[in-house]
CSV table of C-alpha atoms and ligand atoms in Angstrom, one decimal:
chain,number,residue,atom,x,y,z
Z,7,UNK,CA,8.9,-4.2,-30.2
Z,8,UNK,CA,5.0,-3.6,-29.4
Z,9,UNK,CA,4.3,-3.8,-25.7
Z,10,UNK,CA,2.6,-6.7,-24.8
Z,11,UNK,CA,-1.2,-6.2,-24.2
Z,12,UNK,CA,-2.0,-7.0,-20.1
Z,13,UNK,CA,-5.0,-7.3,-18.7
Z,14,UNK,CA,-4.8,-6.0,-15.5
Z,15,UNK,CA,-7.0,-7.7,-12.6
Z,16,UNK,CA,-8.1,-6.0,-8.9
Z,17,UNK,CA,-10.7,-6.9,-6.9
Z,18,UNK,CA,-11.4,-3.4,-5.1
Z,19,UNK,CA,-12.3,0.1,-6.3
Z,20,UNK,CA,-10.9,1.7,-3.2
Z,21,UNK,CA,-7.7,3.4,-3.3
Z,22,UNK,CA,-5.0,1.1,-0.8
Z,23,UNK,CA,-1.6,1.5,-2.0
Z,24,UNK,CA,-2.0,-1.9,-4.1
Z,25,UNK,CA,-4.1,0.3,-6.3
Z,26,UNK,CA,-1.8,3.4,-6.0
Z,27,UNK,CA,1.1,1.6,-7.4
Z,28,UNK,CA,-1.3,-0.2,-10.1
Z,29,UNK,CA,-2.4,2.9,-11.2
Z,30,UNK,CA,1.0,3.6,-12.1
Z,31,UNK,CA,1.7,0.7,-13.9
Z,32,UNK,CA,-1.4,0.0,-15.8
Z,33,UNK,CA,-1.3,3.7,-16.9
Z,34,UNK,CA,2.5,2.6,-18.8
Z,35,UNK,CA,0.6,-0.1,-20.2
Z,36,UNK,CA,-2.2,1.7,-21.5
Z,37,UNK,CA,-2.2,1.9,-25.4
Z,38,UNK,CA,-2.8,-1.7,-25.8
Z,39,UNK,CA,-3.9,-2.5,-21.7
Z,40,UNK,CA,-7.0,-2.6,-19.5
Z,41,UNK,CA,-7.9,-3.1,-15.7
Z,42,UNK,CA,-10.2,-5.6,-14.8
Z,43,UNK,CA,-11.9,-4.2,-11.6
Z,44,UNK,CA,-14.5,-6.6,-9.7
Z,45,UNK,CA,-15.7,-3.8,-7.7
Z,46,UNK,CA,-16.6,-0.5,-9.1
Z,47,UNK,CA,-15.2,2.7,-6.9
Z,48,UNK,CA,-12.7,5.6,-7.0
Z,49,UNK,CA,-10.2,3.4,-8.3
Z,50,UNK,CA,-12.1,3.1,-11.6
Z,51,UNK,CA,-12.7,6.5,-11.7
Z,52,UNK,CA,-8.7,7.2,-11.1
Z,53,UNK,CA,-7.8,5.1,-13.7
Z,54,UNK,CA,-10.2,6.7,-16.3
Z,55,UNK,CA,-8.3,10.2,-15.7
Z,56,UNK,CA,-5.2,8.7,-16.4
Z,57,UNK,CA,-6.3,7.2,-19.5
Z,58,UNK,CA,-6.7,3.8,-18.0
Z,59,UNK,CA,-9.8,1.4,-20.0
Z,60,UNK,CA,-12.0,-0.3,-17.7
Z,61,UNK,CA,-13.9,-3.3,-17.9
Z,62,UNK,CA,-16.4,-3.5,-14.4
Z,63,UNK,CA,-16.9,-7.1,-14.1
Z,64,UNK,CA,-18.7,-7.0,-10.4
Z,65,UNK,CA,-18.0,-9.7,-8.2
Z,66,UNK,CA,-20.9,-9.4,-5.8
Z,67,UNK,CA,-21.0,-9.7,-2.3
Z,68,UNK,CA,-20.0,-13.0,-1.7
Z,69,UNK,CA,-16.5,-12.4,-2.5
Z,70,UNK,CA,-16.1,-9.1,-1.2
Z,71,UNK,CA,-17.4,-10.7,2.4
Z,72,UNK,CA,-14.4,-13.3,2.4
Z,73,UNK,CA,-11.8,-11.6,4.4
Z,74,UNK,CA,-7.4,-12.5,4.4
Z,75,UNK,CA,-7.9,-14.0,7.6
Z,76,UNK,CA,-11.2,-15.9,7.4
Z,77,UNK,CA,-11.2,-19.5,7.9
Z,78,UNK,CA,-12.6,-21.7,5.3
Z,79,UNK,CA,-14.5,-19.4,2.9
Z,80,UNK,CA,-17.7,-21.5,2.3
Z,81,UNK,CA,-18.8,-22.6,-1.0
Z,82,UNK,CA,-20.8,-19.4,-2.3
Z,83,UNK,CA,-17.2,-17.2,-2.9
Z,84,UNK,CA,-16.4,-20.4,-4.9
Z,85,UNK,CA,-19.0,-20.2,-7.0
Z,86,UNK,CA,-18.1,-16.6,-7.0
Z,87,UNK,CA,-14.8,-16.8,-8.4
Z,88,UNK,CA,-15.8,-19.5,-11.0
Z,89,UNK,CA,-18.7,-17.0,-12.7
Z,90,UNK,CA,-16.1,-13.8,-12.6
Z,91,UNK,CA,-13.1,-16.0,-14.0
Z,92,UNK,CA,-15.4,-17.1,-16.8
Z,93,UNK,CA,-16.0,-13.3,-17.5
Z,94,UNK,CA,-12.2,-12.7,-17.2
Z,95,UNK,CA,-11.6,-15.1,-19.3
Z,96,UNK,CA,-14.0,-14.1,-21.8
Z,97,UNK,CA,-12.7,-10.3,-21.7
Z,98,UNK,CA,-9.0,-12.3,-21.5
Z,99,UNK,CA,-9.0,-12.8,-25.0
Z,100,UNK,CA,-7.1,-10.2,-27.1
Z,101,UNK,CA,-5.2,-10.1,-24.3
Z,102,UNK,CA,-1.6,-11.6,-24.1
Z,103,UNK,CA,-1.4,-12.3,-20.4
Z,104,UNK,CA,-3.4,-11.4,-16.9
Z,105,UNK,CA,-1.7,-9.4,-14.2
Z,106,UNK,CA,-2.9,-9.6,-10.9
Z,107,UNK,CA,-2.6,-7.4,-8.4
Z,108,UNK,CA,-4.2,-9.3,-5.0
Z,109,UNK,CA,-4.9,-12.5,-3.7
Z,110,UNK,CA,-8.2,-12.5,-4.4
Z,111,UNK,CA,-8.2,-11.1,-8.2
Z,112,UNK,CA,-5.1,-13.5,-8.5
Z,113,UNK,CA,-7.7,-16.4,-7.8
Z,114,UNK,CA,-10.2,-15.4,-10.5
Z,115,UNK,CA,-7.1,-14.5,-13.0
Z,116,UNK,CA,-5.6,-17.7,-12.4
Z,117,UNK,CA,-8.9,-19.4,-13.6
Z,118,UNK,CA,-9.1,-17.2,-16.0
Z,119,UNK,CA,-6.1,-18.1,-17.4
Z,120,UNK,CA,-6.8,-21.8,-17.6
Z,121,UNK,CA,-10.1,-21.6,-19.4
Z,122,UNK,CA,-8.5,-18.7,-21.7
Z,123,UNK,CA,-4.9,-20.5,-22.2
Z,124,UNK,CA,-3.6,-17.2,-21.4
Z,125,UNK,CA,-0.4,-17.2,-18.6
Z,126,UNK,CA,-0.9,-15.2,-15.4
Z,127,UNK,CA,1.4,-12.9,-13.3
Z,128,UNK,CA,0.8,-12.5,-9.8
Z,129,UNK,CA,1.4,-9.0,-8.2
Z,130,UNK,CA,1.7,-10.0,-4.7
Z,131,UNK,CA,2.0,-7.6,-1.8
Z,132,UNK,CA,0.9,-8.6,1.3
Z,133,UNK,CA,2.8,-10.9,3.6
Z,134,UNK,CA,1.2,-14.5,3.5
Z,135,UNK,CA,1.1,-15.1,7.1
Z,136,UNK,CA,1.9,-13.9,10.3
Z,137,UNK,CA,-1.1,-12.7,10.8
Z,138,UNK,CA,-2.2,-11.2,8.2
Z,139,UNK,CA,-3.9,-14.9,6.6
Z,140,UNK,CA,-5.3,-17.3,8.0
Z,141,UNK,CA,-3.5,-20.5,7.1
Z,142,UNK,CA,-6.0,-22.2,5.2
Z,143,UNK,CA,-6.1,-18.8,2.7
Z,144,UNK,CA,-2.0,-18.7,2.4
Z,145,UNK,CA,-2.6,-22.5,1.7
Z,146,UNK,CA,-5.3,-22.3,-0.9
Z,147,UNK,CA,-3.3,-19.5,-2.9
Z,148,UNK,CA,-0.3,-20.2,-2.7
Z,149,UNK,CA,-1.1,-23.5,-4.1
Z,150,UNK,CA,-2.4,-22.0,-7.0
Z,151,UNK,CA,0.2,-19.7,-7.4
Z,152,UNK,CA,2.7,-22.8,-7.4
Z,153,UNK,CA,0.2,-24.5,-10.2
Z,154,UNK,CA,-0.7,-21.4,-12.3
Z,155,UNK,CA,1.5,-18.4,-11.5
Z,156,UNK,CA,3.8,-17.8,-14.3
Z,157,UNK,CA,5.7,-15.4,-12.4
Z,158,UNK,CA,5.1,-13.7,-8.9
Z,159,UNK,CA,6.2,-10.3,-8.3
Z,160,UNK,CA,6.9,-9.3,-4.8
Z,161,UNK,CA,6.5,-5.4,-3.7
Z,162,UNK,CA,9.5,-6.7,-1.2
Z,163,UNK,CA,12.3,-9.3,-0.3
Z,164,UNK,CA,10.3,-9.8,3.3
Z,165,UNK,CA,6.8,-10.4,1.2
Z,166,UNK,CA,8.9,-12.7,-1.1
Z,167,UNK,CA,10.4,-14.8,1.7
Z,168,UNK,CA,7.0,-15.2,3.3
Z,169,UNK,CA,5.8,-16.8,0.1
Z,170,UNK,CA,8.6,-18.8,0.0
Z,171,UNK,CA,8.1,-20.0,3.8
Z,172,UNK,CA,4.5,-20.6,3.5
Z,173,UNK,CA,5.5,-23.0,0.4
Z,174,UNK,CA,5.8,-20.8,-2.3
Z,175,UNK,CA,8.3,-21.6,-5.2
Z,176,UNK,CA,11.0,-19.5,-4.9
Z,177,UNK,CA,12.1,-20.0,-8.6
Z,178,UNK,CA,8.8,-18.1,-9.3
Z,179,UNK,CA,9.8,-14.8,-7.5
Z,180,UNK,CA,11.3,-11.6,-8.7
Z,181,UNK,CA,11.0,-8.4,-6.6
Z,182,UNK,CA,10.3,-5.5,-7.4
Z,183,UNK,CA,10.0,-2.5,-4.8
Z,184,UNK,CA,7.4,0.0,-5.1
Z,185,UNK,CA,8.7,3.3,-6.9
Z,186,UNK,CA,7.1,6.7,-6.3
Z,187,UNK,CA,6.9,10.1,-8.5
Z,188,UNK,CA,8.6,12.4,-7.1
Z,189,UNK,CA,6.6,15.3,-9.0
Z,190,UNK,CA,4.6,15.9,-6.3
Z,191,UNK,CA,7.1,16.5,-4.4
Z,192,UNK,CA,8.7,18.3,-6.1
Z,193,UNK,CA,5.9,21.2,-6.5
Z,194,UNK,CA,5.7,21.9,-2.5
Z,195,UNK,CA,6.7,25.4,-1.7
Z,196,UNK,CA,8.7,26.9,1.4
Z,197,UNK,CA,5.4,28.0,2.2
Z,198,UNK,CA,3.1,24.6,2.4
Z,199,UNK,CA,4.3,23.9,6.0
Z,200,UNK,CA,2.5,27.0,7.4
Z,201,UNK,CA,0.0,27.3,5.1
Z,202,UNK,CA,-1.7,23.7,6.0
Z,203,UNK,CA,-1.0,24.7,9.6
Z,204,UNK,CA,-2.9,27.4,9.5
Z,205,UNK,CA,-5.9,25.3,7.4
Z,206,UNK,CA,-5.6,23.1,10.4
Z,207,UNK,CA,-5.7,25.8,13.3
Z,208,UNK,CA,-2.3,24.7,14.2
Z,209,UNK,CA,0.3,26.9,15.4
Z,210,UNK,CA,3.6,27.2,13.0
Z,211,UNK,CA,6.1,26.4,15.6
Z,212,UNK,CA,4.1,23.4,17.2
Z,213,UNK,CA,5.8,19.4,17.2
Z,214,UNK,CA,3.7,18.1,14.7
Z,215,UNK,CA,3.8,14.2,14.0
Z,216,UNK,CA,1.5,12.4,10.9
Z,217,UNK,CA,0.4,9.0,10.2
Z,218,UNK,CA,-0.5,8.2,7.1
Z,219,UNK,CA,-2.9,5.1,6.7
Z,220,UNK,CA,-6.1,3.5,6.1
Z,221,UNK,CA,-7.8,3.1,9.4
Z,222,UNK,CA,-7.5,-0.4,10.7
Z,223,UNK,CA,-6.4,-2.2,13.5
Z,224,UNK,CA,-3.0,-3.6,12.0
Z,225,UNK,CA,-2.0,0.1,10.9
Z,226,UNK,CA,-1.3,1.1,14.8
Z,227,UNK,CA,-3.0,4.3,14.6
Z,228,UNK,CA,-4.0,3.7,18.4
Z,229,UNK,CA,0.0,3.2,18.9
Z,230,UNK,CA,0.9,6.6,17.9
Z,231,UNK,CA,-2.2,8.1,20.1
Z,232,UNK,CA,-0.9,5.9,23.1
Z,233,UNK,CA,2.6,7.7,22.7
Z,234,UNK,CA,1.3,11.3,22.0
Z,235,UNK,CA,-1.0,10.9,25.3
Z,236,UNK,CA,2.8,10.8,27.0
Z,237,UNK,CA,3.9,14.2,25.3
Z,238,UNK,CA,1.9,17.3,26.0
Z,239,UNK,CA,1.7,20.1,23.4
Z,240,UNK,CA,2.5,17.4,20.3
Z,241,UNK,CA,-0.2,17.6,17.8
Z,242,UNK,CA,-0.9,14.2,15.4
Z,243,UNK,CA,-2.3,14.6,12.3
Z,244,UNK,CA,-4.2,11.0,11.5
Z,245,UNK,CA,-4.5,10.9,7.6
Z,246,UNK,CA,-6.7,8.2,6.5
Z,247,UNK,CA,-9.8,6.3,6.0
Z,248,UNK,CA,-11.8,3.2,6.8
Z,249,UNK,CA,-11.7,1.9,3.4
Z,250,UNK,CA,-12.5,-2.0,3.8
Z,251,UNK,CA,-15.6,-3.2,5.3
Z,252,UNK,CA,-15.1,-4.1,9.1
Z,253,UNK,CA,-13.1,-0.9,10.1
Z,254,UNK,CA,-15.8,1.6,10.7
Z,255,UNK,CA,-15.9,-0.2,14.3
Z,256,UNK,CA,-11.8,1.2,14.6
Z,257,UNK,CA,-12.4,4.7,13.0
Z,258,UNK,CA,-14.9,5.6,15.9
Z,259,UNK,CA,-12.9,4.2,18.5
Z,260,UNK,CA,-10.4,6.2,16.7
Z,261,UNK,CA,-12.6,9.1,16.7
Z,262,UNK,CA,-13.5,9.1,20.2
Z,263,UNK,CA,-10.4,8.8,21.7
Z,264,UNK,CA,-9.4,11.9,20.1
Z,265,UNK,CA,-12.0,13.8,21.7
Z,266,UNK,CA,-10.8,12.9,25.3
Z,267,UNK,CA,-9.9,16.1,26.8
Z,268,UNK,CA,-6.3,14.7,27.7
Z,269,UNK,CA,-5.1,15.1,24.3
Z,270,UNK,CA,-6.7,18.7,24.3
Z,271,UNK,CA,-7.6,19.2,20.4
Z,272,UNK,CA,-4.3,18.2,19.7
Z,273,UNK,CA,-5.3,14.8,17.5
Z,274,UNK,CA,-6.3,15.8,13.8
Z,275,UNK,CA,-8.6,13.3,12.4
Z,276,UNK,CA,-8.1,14.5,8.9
Z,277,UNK,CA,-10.0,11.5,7.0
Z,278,UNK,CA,-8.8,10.1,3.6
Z,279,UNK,CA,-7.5,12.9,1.6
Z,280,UNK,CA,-5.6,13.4,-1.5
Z,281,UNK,CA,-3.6,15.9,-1.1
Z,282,UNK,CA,-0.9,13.4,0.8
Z,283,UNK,CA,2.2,15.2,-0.1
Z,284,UNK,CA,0.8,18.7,1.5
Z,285,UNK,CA,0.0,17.4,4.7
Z,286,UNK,CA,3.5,15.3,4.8
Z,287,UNK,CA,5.2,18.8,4.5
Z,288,UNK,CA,3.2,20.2,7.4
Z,289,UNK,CA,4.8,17.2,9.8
Z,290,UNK,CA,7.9,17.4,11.8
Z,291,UNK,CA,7.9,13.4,12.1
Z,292,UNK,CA,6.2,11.2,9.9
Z,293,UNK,CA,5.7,8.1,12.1
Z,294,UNK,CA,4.8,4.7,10.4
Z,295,UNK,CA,3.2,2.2,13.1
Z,296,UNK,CA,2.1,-0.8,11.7
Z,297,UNK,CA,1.8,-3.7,14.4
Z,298,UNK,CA,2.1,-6.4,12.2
Z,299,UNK,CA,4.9,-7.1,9.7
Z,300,UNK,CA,4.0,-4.2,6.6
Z,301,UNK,CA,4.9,-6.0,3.4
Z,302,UNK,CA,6.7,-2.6,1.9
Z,303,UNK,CA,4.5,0.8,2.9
Z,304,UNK,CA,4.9,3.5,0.1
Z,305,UNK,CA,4.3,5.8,2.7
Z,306,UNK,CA,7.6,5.5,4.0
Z,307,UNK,CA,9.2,6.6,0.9
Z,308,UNK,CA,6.5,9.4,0.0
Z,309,UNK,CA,7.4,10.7,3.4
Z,310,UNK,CA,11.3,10.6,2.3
Z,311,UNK,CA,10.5,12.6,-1.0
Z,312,UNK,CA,8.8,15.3,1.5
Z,313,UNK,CA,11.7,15.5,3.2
Z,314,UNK,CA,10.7,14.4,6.5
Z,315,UNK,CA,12.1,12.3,9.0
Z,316,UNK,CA,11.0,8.9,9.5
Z,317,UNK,CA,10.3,6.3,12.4
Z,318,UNK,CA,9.2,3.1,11.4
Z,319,UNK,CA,7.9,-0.1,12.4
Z,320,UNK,CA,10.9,-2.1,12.3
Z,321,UNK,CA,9.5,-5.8,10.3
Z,322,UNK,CA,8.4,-6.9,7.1
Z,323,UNK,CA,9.7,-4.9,4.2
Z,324,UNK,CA,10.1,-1.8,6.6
Z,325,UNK,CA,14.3,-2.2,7.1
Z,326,UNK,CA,15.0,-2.8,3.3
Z,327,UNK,CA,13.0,0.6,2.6
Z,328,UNK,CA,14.5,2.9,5.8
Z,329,UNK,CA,18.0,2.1,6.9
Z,330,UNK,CA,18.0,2.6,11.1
Z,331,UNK,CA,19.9,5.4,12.4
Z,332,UNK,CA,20.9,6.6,8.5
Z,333,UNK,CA,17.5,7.1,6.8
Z,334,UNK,CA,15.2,6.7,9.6
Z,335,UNK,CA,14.6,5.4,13.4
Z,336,UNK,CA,13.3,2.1,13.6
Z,337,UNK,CA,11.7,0.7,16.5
Z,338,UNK,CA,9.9,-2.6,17.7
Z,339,UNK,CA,6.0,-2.6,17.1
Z,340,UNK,CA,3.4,-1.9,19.0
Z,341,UNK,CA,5.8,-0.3,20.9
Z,342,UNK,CA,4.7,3.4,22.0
Z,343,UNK,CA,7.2,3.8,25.2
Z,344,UNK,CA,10.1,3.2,22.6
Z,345,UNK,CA,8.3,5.2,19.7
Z,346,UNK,CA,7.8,8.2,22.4
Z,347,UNK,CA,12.0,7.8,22.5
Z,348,UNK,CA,12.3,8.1,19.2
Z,349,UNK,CA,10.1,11.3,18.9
Z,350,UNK,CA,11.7,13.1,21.6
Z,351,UNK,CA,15.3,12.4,21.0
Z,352,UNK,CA,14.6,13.3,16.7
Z,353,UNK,CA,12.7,16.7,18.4
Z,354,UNK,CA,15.9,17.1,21.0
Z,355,UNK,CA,18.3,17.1,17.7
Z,356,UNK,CA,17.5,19.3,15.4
Z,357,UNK,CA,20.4,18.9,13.1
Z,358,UNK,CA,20.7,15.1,13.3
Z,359,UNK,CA,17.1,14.8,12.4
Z,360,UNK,CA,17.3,17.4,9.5
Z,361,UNK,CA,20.3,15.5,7.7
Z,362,UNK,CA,18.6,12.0,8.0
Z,363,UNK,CA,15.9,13.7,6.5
Z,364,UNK,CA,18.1,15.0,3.5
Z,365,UNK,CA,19.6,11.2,3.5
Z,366,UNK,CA,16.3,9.8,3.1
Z,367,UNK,CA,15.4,12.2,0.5
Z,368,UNK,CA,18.5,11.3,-1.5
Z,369,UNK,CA,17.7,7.2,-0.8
Z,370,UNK,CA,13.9,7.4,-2.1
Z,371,UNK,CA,14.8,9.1,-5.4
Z,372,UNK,CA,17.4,6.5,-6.2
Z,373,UNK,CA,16.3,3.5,-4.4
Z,374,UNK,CA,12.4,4.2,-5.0
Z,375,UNK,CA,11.9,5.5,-8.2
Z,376,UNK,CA,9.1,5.1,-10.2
Z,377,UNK,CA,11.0,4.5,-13.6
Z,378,UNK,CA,12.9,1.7,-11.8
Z,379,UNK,CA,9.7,0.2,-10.5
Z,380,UNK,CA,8.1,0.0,-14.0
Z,381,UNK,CA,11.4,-1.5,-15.9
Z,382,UNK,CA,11.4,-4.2,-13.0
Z,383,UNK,CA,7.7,-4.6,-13.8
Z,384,UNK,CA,8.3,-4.2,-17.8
Z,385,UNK,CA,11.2,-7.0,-17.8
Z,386,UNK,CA,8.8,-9.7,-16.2
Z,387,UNK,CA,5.7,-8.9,-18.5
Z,388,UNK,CA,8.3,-8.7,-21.3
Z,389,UNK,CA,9.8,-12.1,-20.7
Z,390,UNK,CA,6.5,-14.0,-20.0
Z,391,UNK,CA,4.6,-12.3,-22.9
Z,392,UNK,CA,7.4,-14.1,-24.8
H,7,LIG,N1,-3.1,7.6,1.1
H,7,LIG,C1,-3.9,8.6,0.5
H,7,LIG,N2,-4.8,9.3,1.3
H,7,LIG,C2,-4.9,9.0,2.6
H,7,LIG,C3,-4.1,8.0,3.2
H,7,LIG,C4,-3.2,7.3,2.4
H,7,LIG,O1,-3.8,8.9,-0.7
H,7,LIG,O2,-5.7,9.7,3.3
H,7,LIG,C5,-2.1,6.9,0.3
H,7,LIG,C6,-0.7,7.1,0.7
H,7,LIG,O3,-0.2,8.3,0.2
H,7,LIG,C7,0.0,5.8,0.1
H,7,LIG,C8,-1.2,4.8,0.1
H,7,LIG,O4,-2.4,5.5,0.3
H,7,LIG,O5,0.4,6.1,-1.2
H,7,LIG,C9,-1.0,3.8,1.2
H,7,LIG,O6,0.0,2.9,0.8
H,7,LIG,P1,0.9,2.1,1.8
H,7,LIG,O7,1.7,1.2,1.0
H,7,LIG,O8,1.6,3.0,2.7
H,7,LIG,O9,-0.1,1.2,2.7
H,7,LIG,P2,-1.4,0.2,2.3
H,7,LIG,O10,-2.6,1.0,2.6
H,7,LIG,O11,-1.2,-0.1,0.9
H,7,LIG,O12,-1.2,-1.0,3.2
H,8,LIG,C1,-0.1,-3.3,0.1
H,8,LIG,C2,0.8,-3.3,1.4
H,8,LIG,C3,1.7,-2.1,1.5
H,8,LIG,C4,2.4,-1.9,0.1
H,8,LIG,C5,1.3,-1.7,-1.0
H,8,LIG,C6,1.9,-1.4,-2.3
H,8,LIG,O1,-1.2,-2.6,0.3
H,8,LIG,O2,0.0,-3.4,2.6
H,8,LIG,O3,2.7,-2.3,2.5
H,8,LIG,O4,3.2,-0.7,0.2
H,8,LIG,O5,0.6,-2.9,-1.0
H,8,LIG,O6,2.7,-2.5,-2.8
């Protein structure tokens, strides 16, 4: 049997991990697939290289100004979505189905799909809700997910059960965890440890902990900087970027703070980069400090396929993707006394930290594979396409 023909929809050409994992997906779709992006960016561009058609249908400003947690959006992103789901819906038509991968593009797909008689999946991963949406958002689209969604996947049980709390029909879910290539991986050397050290003026034997994440508040960047403040000679490497309007304002706060003579040179602010796995290798820890419930966080398991010890944010999808005391350390968030622990009892023990490392490895190549995440995907489009 063909493949069915999905037209993919995102609202955002920067790179977040929504589009990471898309990009796998839409790439095993894309004989007979396309993306439609409503922003033009490096996404774009990434899905290009891998083969990936495009159709840039911009969205204009209003909808990029509505935020997840603004209140009541006003009537000009209304207007907004109408125009862009006429053009979806136009572009919809030797399609067999829509696929959306946020809330936003799920909006304009779901329209879309009404004026293109086309059904609409819904690829949700964020956590609807504490905190992360304002109410009257979760409200608006989940109603519309419970109207128009054909099916909703969920990048984790935790993102699917806040769905289901905020009022979402639980009949619609399926979920599917995000899977990873391990290729990359794969291809680091003995040597990449010392090598990025020495790129980064950092000595080879130093305690070296990385976070990995766009800049923003909700990522706890300033969590991990708290707790490194407490442990003299500990370098951090900060990997990341300010991709989404509104979080310059937390990069220079960021920034400065890393300049205060306390921490002494010893906090890297690396920017984005994309050359992730390298910089994984050159960490002791990898610590993941999210402050508010992270719906799954495909860092976690690139981290795992590096083969480094993890501690972790313990809510949202977090505990279903690192298994405390096995895999990983979890601890509460926003917590940098208890993360501070966590670092200095996984630096104290050597050989306990080294074997949940090689458990963790073993976990994300058969938990968190990238073949298992596109099946998962594959069976829904499969069985709504029918
Ligand atoms: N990432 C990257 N360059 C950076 C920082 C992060 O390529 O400088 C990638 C990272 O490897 C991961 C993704 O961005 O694949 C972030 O996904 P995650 O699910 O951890 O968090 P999100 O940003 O989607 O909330
Ligand atoms: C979202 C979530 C993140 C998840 C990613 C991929 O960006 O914030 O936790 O890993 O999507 O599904």
């Amino acid at each position: 049997m063909t493949s069915p023909a999905v037209l993919f929809v995102d609202h955002t050409g920067m790179m977040g991990g929504a589009q990471h994992s898309l990009l796998d997906i839409a790439e095993s779709y894309r004989e007979r697939g396309a993306v439609a992006l409503l922003e033009d960016g490096p996404f774009a561009a990434a899905l290009e290289t891998r083969g990936v058609r495009v159709l840039r249908i911009d969205g204009g400003e209003a909808l990029r100004r509505v935020k997840k947690t603004s209140a009541f959006p006003g009537v000009a992103p209304l207007v907004a979505v109408a125009r862009m789901a006429r053009r979806v819906a136009r572009a919809a038509r030797s399609f067999d189905l829509l696929y959306a991968n946020s809330p936003k593009s799920f909006l304009v797909a779901a329209l879309a799909g009404v004026i293109a008689r086309k059904p609409v999946v819904w690829h949700l991963r964020d956590i609807l809700g504490q905190g992360h949406f304002s109410a009257a958002n979760a409200r608006t689209v989940i109603a519309v997910a419970n109207w128009r969604a054909a099916r909703v996947v969920a990048n984790s049980r935790a993102t699917a059960d806040a769905f289901v709390a905020a009022g979402g029909r639980r009949s619609l879910v399926t979920v599917v965890h995000n899977g990873i290539d391990p290729a990359p991986f794969d291809a680091l050397g003995p040597h990449t440890c010392r090598e990025v050290r020495a790129e980064l003026g950092i000595a080879s034997d130093a305690f070296v902990v990385g976070i990995f994440s766009r800049l923003h508040p909700w990522k706890g960047q300033s969590v991990l900087l708290d707790a490194v403040a407490r442990m003299p000679g500990v370098h951090a490497l900060v990997v990341g970027g300010a991709l989404f309007s509104g979080e310059a304002p937390y990069e220079l706060e960021l920034r400065a703070r890393a300049e205060l003579p306390s921490y002494a040179g010893r906090v890297h602010m690396l920017g984005a980069r994309d050359d992730v796995p390298r910089l994984l290798a050159a960490c002791n820890v990898v610590v993941h400090a999210s402050v508010l419930p992270e719906p799954f966080g495909r860092v976690l398991v690139e981290a795992m396929l590096a083969g480094r010890p993890v501690i972790a944010s313990n809510a949202g999808g977090v505990p279903e993707v690192v298994t405390d005391g096995e895999t990983g350390v979890l601890v509460p968030p926003g917590d940098a006394r208890a993360l501070g622990e966590a670092l200095d009892a996984l630096r104290r023990d050597a050989a306990r930290t080294a074997a949940m490392a090689q458990r963790g490895a073993a976990r994300a190549r058969e938990r968190f594979s990238r073949d298992a995440m596109l099946a998962g995907v594959r069976r829904v489009v499969s069985e709504v396409a029918a």
